[in-house]
Amino acid sequence: MSEPLITLTGDGLYCPQGAFHIDPWNAAQYAVVTHAHSDHARAGSTQYLGATPGLPLLQSRLGTDANIRVIPYGEVLERNGVRISLHPAGHVLGSAQVRLECRGEVWVVTGDYKLAVDPTCSPFEPVRCHTLITESTFGLPIYRWDSNSDLMSRINSWWQTNKAAGKTSVIYAYSLGKAQRLMASVDSSVGSIFTHGAVENVTRAYRQSGVALPPTYPVNEVAPRTKPWVGGLVIAPPSAASSPWAKKFEPASDAVASGWMQVRGTRRRKAVDRGFAVSDHADWPGLLTVIKESGASRVLATHGFAQVLARYLREQGLDAGVIATRYGDEEEGAELAAEGEG
Ligand SMILES: [Zn+2]
Ligand SMILES: [Zn+2]
């Protein structure tokens, strides 16, 4: 192969043959976007391509006048001889892996992904390729998630206990994806679910896309004097933790839902009562499963513990390296909030 199908430019991952970027961090001519999180979907590009189920989310992130074309998962679009298709990544609604094929050579860029059960989006679909560019946010062997049902039953019993004690349960979770996964997965017969405005906005876009969610009550639309949230579950973004906004729920028990909560005994846990290691990223075994099922002979890790993952893969005999993108970690907000810094 003369030229790699994807290279790294100052603006992000770029396909020279197809003349398009994937999740560019600067404005580009043509941007293929894996999902609507702000570190992947940046405003300012001339044209966007995304997966159909994510359209309302992309519109709210990029603005309604952004030029966004969407294609269903699995449909092929050709650009300058490069066949582009998008495949479910299981991360959030509309999240996609990008498959590129040119002259028999296949590359896949995973974007963010997870294998865990999530009723609010299509499950991750393995895609075969020669070269895989994978995220590695939780690319350390210590990160192993408990099953979704175990995690949710722990959250349910925490909520039950708080309710019995006359307390409000406040859970901090990233407003795009994690919040909706929680509301769809908890036992909504325990009590009512209340939302912070930022969570409610995204929830509206999920409902608009046809995702079934239990009823939610925006905190700013209910009469505060009656304290209707007592015994209920309040879902708010990590930035609202230890804010004056959160004070009104007292007496309350608060918790953070983030993969970073897996590491016990660190200062991350101290600012809130509970931590639930619910992540929208793959854990270590999940990363290895996806890499194996891709059949890729070459793996480029990015985003997170890329060096550790790449070294491990080389020890297993794979051609592996690191590609230094600038994607942030949406769960970092939860980490900072738990530390009382945000
Ligand atoms: Zn993401
Ligand atoms: Zn990301």
PDB file of C-alpha atoms in Angstrom, residues 20 40 48 57 91 101 128 131 192 212 217 231 234 260 269 275 283 338 340:
ATOM      1  CA  PHE A  20     -12.368  14.033   4.500  1.00  0.00           C
ATOM      2  CA  HIS A  40     -15.879  14.568  18.584  1.00  0.00           C
ATOM      3  CA  TYR A  48     -20.906  16.667   8.136  1.00  0.00           C
ATOM      4  CA  LEU A  57     -28.262  15.146  18.850  1.00  0.00           C
ATOM      5  CA  HIS A  91     -21.571   4.260  23.086  1.00  0.00           C
ATOM      6  CA  GLU A 101     -12.489   0.625   2.162  1.00  0.00           C
ATOM      7  CA  ARG A 128     -13.609  -6.831  10.309  1.00  0.00           C
ATOM      8  CA  THR A 131      -6.151  -1.682  10.492  1.00  0.00           C
ATOM      9  CA  SER A 192     -40.249   9.730  40.117  1.00  0.00           C
ATOM     10  CA  ALA A 212     -38.478   4.909  24.913  1.00  0.00           C
ATOM     11  CA  TYR A 217     -39.802  15.951  35.540  1.00  0.00           C
ATOM     12  CA  GLY A 231     -37.869  10.073  47.617  1.00  0.00           C
ATOM     13  CA  VAL A 234     -32.564  13.490  40.420  1.00  0.00           C
ATOM     14  CA  TRP A 260     -13.516   6.282  37.155  1.00  0.00           C
ATOM     15  CA  ARG A 269     -14.824   9.113  45.911  1.00  0.00           C
ATOM     16  CA  GLY A 275     -19.723   5.971  43.279  1.00  0.00           C
ATOM     17  CA  ASP A 283     -13.390  -1.856  29.881  1.00  0.00           C
ATOM     18  CA  ALA A 338     -16.358  14.143  42.518  1.00  0.00           C
ATOM     19  CA  GLY A 340     -15.037  18.976  44.228  1.00  0.00           C
TER      20      GLY A 340
END
